[in-house]
XYZ file of C-alpha atoms in Angstrom:
577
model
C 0.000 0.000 0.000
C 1.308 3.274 -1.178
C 2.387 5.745 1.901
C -0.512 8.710 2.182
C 0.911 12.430 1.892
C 0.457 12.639 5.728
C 2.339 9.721 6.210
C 5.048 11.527 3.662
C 4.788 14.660 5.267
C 5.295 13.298 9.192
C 8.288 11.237 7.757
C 10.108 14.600 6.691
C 12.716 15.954 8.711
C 12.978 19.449 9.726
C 14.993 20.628 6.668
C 12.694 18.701 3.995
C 9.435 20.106 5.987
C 11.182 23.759 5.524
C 11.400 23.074 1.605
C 7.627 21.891 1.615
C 6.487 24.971 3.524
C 8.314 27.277 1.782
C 6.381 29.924 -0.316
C 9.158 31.943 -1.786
C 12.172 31.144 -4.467
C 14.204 28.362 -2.630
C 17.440 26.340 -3.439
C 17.357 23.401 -1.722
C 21.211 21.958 -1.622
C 20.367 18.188 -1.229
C 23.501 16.309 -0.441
C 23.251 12.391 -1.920
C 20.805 10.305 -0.434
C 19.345 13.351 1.322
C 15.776 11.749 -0.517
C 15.251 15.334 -2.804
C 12.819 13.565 -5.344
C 10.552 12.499 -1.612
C 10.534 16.423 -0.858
C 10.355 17.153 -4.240
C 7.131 15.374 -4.425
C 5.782 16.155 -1.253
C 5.902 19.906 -2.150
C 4.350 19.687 -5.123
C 1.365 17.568 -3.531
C 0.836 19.995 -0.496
C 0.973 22.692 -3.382
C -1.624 21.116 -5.421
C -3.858 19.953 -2.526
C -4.731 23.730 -2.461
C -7.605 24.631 -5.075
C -6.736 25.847 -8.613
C -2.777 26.060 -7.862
C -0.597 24.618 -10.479
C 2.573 23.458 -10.260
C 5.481 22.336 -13.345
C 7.906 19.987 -12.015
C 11.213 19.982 -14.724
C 14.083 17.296 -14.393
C 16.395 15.974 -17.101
C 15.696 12.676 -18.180
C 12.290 11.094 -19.118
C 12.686 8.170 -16.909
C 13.076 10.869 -14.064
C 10.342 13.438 -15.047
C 8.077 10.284 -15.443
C 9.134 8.908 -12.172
C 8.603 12.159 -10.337
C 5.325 13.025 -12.163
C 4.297 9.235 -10.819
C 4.718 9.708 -6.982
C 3.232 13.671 -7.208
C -0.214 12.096 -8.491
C 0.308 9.133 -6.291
C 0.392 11.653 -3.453
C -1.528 14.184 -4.590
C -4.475 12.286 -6.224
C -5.564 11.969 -9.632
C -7.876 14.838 -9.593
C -4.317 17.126 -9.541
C -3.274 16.007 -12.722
C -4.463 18.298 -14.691
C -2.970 21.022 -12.557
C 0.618 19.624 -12.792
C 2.788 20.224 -16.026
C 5.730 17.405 -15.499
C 8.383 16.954 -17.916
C 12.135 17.544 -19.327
C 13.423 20.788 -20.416
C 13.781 19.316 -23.824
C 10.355 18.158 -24.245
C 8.341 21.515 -22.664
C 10.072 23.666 -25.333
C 9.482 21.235 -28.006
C 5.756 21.361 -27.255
C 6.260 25.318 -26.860
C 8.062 25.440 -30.214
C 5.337 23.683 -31.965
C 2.687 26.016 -30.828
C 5.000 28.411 -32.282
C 5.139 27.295 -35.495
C 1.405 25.308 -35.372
C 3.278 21.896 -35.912
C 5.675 19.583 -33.989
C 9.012 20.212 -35.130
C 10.802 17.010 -37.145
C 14.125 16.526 -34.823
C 17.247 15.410 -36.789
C 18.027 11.828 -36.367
C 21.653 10.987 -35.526
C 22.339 9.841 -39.353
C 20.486 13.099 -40.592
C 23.140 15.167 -38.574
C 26.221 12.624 -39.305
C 25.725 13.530 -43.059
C 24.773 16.719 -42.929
C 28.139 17.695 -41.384
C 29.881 15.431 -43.504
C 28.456 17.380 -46.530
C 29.385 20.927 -44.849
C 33.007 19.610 -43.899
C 33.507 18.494 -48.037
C 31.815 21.680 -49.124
C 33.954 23.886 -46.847
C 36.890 21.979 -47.407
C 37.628 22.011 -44.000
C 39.983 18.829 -42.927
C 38.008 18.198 -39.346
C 36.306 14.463 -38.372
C 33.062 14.748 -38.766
C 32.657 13.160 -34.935
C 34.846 16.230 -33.778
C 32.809 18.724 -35.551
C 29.663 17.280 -34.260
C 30.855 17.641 -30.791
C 32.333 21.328 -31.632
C 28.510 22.047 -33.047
C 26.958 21.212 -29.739
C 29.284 22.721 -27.887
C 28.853 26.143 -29.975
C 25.005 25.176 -29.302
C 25.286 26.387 -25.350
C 25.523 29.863 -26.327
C 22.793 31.955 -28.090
C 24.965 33.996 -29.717
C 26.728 32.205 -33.263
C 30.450 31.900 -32.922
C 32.130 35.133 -34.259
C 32.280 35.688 -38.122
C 35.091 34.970 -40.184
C 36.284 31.746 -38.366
C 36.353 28.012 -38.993
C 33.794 27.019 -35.964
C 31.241 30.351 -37.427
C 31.690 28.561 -41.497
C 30.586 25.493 -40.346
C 27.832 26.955 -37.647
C 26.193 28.354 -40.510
C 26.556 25.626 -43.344
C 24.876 23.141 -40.783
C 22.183 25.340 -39.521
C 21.657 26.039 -43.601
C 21.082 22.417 -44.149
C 18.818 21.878 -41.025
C 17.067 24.668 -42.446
C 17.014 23.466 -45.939
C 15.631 20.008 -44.086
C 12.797 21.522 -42.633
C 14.410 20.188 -39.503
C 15.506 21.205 -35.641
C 18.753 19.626 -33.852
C 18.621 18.490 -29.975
C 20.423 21.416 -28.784
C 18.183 23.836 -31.138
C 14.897 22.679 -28.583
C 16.355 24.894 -25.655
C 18.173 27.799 -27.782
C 14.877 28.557 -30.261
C 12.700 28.322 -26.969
C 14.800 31.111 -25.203
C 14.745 33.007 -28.015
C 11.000 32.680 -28.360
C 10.449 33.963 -24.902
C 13.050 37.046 -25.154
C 11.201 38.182 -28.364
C 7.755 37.058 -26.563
C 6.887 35.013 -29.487
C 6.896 31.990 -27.161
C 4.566 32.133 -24.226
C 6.095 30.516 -21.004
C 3.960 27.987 -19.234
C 1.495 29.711 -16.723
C 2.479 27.885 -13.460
C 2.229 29.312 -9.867
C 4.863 26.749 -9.082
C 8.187 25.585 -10.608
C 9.816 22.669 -9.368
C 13.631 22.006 -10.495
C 15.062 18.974 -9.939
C 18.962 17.950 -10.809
C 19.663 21.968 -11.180
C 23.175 21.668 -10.401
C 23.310 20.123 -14.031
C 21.875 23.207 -15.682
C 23.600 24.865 -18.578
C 23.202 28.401 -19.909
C 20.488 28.351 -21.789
C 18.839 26.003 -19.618
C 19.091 28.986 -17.073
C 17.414 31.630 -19.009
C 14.902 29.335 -19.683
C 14.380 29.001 -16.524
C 14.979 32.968 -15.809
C 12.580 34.226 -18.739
C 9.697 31.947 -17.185
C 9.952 33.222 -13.566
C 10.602 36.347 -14.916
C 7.605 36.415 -16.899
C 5.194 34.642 -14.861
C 6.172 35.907 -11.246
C 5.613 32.315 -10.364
C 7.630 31.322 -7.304
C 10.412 29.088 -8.239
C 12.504 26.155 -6.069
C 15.513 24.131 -7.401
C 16.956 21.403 -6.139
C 20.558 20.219 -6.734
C 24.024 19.489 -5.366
C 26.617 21.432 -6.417
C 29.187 18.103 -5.242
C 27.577 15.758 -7.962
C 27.705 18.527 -11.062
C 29.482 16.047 -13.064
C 28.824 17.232 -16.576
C 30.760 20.061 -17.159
C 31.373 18.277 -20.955
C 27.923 19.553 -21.308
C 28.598 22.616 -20.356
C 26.736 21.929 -17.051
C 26.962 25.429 -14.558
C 27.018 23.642 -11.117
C 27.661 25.653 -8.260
C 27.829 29.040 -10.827
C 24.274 28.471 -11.575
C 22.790 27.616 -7.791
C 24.111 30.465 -7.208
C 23.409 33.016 -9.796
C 19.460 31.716 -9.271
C 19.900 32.665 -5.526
C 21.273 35.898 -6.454
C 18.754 36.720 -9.000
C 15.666 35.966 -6.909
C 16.349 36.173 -3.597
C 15.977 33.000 -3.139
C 16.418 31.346 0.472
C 18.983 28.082 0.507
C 18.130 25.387 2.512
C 20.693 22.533 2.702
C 19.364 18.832 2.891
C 22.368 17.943 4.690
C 20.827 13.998 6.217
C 21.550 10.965 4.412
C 19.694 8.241 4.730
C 21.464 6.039 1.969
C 25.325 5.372 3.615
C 27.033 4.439 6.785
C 29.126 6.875 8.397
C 32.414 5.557 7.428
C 31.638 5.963 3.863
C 30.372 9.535 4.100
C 33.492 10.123 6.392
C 36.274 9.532 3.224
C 33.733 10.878 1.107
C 33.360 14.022 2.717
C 37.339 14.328 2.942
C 37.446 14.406 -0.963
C 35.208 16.594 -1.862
C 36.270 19.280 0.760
C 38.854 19.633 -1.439
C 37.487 21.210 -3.951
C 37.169 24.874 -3.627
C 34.060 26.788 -5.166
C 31.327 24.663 -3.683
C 29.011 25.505 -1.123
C 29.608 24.316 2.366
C 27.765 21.507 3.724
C 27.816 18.952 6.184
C 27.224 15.159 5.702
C 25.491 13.505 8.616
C 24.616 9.937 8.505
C 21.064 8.712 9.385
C 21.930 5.390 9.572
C 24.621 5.866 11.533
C 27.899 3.948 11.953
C 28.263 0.078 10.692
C 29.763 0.216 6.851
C 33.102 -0.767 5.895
C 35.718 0.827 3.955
C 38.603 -0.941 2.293
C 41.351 0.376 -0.257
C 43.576 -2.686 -2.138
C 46.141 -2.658 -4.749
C 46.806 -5.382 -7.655
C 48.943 -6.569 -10.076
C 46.805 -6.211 -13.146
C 43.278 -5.639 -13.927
C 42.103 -9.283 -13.679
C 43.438 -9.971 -10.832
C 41.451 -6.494 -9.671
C 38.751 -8.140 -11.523
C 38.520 -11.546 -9.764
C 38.624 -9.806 -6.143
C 35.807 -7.516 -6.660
C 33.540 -10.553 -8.350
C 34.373 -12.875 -5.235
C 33.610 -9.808 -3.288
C 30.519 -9.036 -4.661
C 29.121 -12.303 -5.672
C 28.155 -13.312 -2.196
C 26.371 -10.662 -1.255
C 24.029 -11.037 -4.660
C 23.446 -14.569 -3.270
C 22.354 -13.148 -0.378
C 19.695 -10.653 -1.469
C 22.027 -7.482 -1.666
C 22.371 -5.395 -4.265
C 26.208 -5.011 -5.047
C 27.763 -2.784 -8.406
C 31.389 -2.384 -10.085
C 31.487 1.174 -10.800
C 34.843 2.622 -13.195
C 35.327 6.101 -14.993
C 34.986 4.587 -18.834
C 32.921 1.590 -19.956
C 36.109 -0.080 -21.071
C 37.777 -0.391 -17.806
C 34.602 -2.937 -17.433
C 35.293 -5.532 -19.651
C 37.402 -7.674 -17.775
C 34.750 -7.867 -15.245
C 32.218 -8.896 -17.532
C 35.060 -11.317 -18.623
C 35.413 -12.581 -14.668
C 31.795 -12.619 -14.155
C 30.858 -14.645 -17.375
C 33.656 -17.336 -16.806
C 32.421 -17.242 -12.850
C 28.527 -17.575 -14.032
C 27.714 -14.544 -11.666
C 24.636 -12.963 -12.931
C 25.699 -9.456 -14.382
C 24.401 -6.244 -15.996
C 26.009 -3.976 -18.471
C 24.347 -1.080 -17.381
C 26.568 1.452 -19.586
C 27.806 0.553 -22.496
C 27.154 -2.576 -24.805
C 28.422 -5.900 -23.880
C 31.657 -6.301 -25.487
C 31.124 -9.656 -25.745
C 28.106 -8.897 -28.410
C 31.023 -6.979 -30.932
C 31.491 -8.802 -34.184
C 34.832 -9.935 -33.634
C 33.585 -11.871 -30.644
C 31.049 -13.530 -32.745
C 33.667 -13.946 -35.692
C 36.110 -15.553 -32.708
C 33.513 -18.058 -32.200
C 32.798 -19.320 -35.525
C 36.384 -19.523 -35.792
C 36.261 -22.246 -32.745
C 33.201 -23.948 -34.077
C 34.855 -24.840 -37.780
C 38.123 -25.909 -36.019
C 36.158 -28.687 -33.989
C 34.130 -29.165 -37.298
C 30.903 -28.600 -35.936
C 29.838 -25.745 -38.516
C 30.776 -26.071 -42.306
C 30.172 -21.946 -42.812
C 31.666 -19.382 -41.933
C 35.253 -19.587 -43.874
C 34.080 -16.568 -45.730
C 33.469 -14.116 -43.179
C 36.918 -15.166 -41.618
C 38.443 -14.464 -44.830
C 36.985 -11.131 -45.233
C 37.916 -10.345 -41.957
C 40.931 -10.508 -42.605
C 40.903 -7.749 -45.885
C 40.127 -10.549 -48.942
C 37.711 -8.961 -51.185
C 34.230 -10.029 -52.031
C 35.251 -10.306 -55.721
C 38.439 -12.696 -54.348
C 36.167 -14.927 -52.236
C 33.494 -15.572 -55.045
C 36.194 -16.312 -57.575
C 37.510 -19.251 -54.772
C 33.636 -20.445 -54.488
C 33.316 -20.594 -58.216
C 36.557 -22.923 -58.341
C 35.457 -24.996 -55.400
C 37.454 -23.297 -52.466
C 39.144 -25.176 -49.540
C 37.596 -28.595 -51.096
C 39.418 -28.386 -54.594
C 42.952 -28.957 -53.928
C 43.864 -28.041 -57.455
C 43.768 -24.444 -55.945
C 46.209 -24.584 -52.771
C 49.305 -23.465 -54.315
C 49.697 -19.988 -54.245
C 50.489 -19.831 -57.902
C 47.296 -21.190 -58.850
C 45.450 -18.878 -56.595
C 47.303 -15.827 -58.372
C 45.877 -17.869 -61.635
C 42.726 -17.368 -60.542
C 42.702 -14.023 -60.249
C 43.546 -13.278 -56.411
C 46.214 -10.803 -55.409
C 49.519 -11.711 -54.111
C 48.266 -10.752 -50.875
C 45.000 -12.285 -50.609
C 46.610 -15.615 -51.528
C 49.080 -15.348 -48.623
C 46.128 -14.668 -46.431
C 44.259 -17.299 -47.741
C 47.179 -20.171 -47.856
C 47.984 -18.845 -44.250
C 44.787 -19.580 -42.420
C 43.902 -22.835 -44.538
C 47.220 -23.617 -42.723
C 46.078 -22.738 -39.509
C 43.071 -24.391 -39.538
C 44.837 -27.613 -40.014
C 47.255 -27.008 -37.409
C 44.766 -25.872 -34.608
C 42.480 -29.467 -35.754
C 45.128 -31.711 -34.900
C 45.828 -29.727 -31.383
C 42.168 -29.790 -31.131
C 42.215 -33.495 -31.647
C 44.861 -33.693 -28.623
C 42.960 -31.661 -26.287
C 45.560 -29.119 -26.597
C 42.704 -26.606 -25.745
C 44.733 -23.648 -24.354
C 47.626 -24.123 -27.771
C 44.420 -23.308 -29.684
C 42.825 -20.840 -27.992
C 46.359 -18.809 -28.557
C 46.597 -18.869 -31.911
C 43.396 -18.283 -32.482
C 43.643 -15.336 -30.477
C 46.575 -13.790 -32.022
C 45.277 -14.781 -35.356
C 42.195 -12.655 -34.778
C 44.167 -9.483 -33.365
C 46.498 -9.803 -35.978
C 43.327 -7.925 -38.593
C 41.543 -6.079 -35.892
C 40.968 -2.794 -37.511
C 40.385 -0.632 -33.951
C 41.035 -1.035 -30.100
C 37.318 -1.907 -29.637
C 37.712 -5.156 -31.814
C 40.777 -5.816 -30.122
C 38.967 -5.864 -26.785
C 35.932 -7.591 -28.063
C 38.547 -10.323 -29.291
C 40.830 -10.228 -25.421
C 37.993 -10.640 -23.284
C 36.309 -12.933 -25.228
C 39.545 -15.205 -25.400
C 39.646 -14.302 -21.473
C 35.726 -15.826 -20.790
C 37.321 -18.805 -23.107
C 40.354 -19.799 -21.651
C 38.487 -19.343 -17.921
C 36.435 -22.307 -18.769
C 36.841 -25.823 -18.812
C 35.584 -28.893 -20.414
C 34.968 -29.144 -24.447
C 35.056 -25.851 -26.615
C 31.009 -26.919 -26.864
C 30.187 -26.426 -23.509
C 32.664 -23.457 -23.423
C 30.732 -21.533 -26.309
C 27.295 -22.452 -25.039
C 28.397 -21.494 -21.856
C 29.723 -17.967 -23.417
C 26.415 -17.518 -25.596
C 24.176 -18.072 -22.121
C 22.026 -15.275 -21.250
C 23.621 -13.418 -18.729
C 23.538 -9.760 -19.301
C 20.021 -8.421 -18.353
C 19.071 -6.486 -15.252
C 17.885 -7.906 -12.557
C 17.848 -7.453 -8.343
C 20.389 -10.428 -8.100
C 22.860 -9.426 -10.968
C 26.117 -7.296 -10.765
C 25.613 -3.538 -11.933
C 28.983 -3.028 -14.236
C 28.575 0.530 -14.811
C 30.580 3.879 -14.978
C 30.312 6.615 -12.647
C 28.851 9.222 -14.741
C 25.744 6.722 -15.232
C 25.673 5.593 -11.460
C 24.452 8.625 -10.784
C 20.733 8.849 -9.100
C 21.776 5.265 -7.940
C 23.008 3.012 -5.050
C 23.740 -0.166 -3.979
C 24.611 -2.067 -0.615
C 28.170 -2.824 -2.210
C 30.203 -1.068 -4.105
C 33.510 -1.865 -5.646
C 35.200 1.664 -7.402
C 37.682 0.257 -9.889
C 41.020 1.288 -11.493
C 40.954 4.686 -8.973
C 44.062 6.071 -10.330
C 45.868 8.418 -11.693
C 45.441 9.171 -15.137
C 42.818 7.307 -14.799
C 40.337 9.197 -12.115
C 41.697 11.785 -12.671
C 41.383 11.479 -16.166
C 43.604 14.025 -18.087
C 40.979 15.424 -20.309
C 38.912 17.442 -17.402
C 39.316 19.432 -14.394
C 40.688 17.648 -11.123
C 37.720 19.673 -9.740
C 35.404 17.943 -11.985
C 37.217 14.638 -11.248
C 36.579 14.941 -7.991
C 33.472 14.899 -8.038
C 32.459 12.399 -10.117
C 34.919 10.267 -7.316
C 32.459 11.557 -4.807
C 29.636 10.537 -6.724
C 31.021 6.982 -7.006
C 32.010 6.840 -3.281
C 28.294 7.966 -2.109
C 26.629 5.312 -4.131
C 27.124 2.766 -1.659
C 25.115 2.234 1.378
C 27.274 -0.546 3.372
C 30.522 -1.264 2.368
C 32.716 0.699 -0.613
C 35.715 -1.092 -1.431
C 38.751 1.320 -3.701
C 40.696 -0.705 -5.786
C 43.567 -0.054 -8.471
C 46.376 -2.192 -10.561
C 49.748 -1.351 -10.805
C 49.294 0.332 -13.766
C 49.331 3.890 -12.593
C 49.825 5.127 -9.136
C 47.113 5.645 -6.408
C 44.862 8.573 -7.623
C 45.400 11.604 -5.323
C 41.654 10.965 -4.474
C 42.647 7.510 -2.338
C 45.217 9.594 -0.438
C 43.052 12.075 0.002
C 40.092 9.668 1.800
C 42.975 9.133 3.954
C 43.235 5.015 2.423
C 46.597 5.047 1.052
């Protein structure tokens, strides 16, 4: 049975209650697991419980603006739903946009754009990939001004706003920028709220501000945000953080409440966590207090490599899954992760990929595999993909078909391939694996398992055209060569199901996306430097995307690195290492 708003509203403490009563602009700083989306929607039902108020409630994601939509009406009753606008920033101005124009807007797919800068780059002549230009577009797609005429970022500003134009066609980033625009020139009417709810503000950019701005501005209606400067972790997206908190509380008056109580993590953890992040400067002071008290365990370990890092955190972690815990590898990239998902396979621990695809579903894995099966001859197919994997043409492999292929041995000297109208090369290639193939058989034959698995694994690196094939090919070698028994059991074993979320499977995720989470165990993964930090942003940032990671776990956080890189500054400063 769901919990009444009374019931809601007694549970509050004293800081929460303050953000509920409050009837003027308010920040509410809501340290993690201070339980912002309960106030959040407690507010906004004691808001609509009085007559003819409404109230907008704006978050990020869908999944979030459905979720927090969900428990206002659940609170609040279904009669109030008609009074509550609930929804990202993205899709408010879309709807306000099509007003605008008397039609929804057609929103450029991720192809559209891909060739549409392609096009721009070849017309311009500019010599830029087009994945670095796409990312130099959005960036230039934070401000409302264009970049200033006469330079390379301003020639291809306009030549891909021409084509969207030309298209009939809006961008992502053009949702927020043509809405603020709309409301400065009063073309756009802002949505008439009494109330605005803002949840996640600490991730605010620019324009997402004077969107914001123009529709309090506008409306007089009385705003409150709610974020944490600590876990503004997106500055790649031009996120404000602390800047914007405070520039709302500056610009209307508005009163700052800190939800300072956690009710997610024991004190230890919130002890080392708080010792990071009062590193940083800039940020607006706050105190940590732990609700459940003391209890949770902290531990910091060193490896040699990254599987054995790998196999401690699984035989960590795994036992507390079997127990009905939540547990969750978290690591600054997604490929840190795979030998985990390597570990956890070969283990047969239950596991989810929760950023990222599974490496193990990458062609080369799948290529690897077929490999296997025609070695123990229990697939005839498959010879031709191998071959094209590694760089024989589709005109080469139909002219071996048409003279019989591996079966005509009128064809296995490499003159007689050249005869046939292969290259040089692509007879080598050819000659070479046929080779192979025989060798690994008869090691097959003598159970030589591992001999196999080698070759076949430097065989397959040996063409890998990028680093993501390469890994696709390593930890799928690694599930492999983890396994015993025939290589039948091994591959059905490898093609299980085992990658889908559920309450008893390992989260293998990054930090960025653990955010909003948590989990009774935590492992945090390859913590050093180089690493986290990473090179390519601010130690400031860095820092708090380690916080972030450290408060996502409720009982025990275990810091980990191999001996790689040394300790991230981050360990020492938790006082661990």
């Amino acid at each position: 049975m769901l919990p009444s708003l009374d019931d809601v509203l007694n549970g509050l403490n004293p800081a929460q209650r303050e953000v509920v009563d409050s009837r003027r602009n308010c920040l509410a700083v809501a340290v993690p697991g201070a339980g912002k989306t309960a106030t959040i929607a407690a507010k906004a039902a004691v808001l609509l419980s009085e007559p003819g108020v409404t109230v907008g409630a704006v978050t990020f994601s869908r999944d979030a603006a459905i979720e927090l939509r969900d428990r206002i009406i659940a609170l609040a009753g279904a009669g109030a739903k008609n009074r509550l606008l609930a929804g990202t920033f993205h899709s408010l101005a879309y709807k306000q946009l099509g007003q605008k124009l008397g039609k929804k807007p057609d929103i450029a797919t991720d192809g559209s754009r891909l060739a549409m800068v392609t096009q721009v780059l070849h017309d311009a002549a500019i010599e830029m990939k087009v994945e670095d230009a796409v990312s130099l577009i959005e960036r230039l797609k934070t401000d409302l001004d264009a970049p200033p005429g006469g330079t390379v970022e301003r020639q291809i500003f306009d030549g891909y706003q021409g084509a969207l134009a030309r298209s009939g066609m809006l961008d992502f980033q053009d949702m927020i920028r043509l809405a603020v625009v709309g409301l400065q020139d009063r073309s756009i009417t802002p949505y008439q709220v009494d109330y605005l709810l803002l949840d996640e503000y600490q991730d605010c950019d620019e324009l997402q501000y004077l969107y914001v701005a123009e529709t309090v501005r506008q409306t007089s209606c009385i705003c409150c945000a709610v974020g944490d400067d600590d876990q503004s972790i997106y500055a790649f997206r031009a996120a404000m953080g602390a800047r914007g908190m405070q520039a709302f509380v500056n610009e209307f008056a508005a009163q700052t409440i800190v939800l300072g109580k956690n009710y997610r993590s024991r004190a230890e953890i919130l002890a080392v966590s708080d010792k990071v992040i009062a590193n940083n400067k800039d940020r607006i002071p706050k105190q940590l207090l732990a609700h459940r008290g003391p209890g949770g365990a902290v531990a910091f370990n060193r490896y040699d490599d990254e599987y054995k890092e790998a196999i401690a955190a699984i035989e960590t972690l795994a036992p507390k899954l079997r127990q009905g815990m939540t547990a969750a590898v978290l690591a600054r990239t997604n490929r840190i992760l795979d030998p985990y998902e390597a570990v956890a396979r070969a283990q047969g621990v239950k596991y989810f990929r929760a950023a990222g695809r599974s490496i193990l579903d990458q062609p080369e894995s799948a290529l690897l595999c077929t490999l296997i099966e025609l070695i123990q001859m229990s697939r005839e197919t498959g010879l031709d993909s191998l071959l094209g994997y590694s760089g024989i043409a589709s005109s080469e492999l139909e002219l071996l078909h048409a003279a019989g292929g591996p079966k005509n041995p009128d064809i296995a000297k490499r003159k007689d391939l050249v005869a046939l109208g292969l290259s040089e090369v692509s007879a080598d290639k050819y000659r070479d694996l046929l080779k192979r193939l025989a060798e690994w058989r008869s090691l097959y034959s003598r159970e030589f398992y591992a001999l196999v698995l080698d070759g076949v694994r430097e065989w397959m690196l040996k063409w890998a055209q990028s680093d993501k094939a390469k890994r696709a090919i390593t930890t799928t070698y690694d599930v492999l060569s983890r396994l015993n028994g025939s290589f039948t059991n091994r591959l059905e074993f490898l093609r299980r199901k085992n990658n889908e979320p559920s309450h008893d499977a390992l989260v293998l995720t990054t930090l960025h996306a653990s955010k909003g989470r948590e989990y009774d165990h935590v492992c945090m993964v390859r913590v050093e430097e180089t690493v986290l930090p990473d090179d390519g942003s601010t130690e400031a940032e860095e820092r708090r995307l380690c916080y972030v990671g450290m408060t996502r776990a409720k009982d025990s956080l275990s810091i980990s690195t191999a001996k790689k890189n040394p300790t991230s500054r981050f360990v020492v400063e938790a006082g661990l290492a």
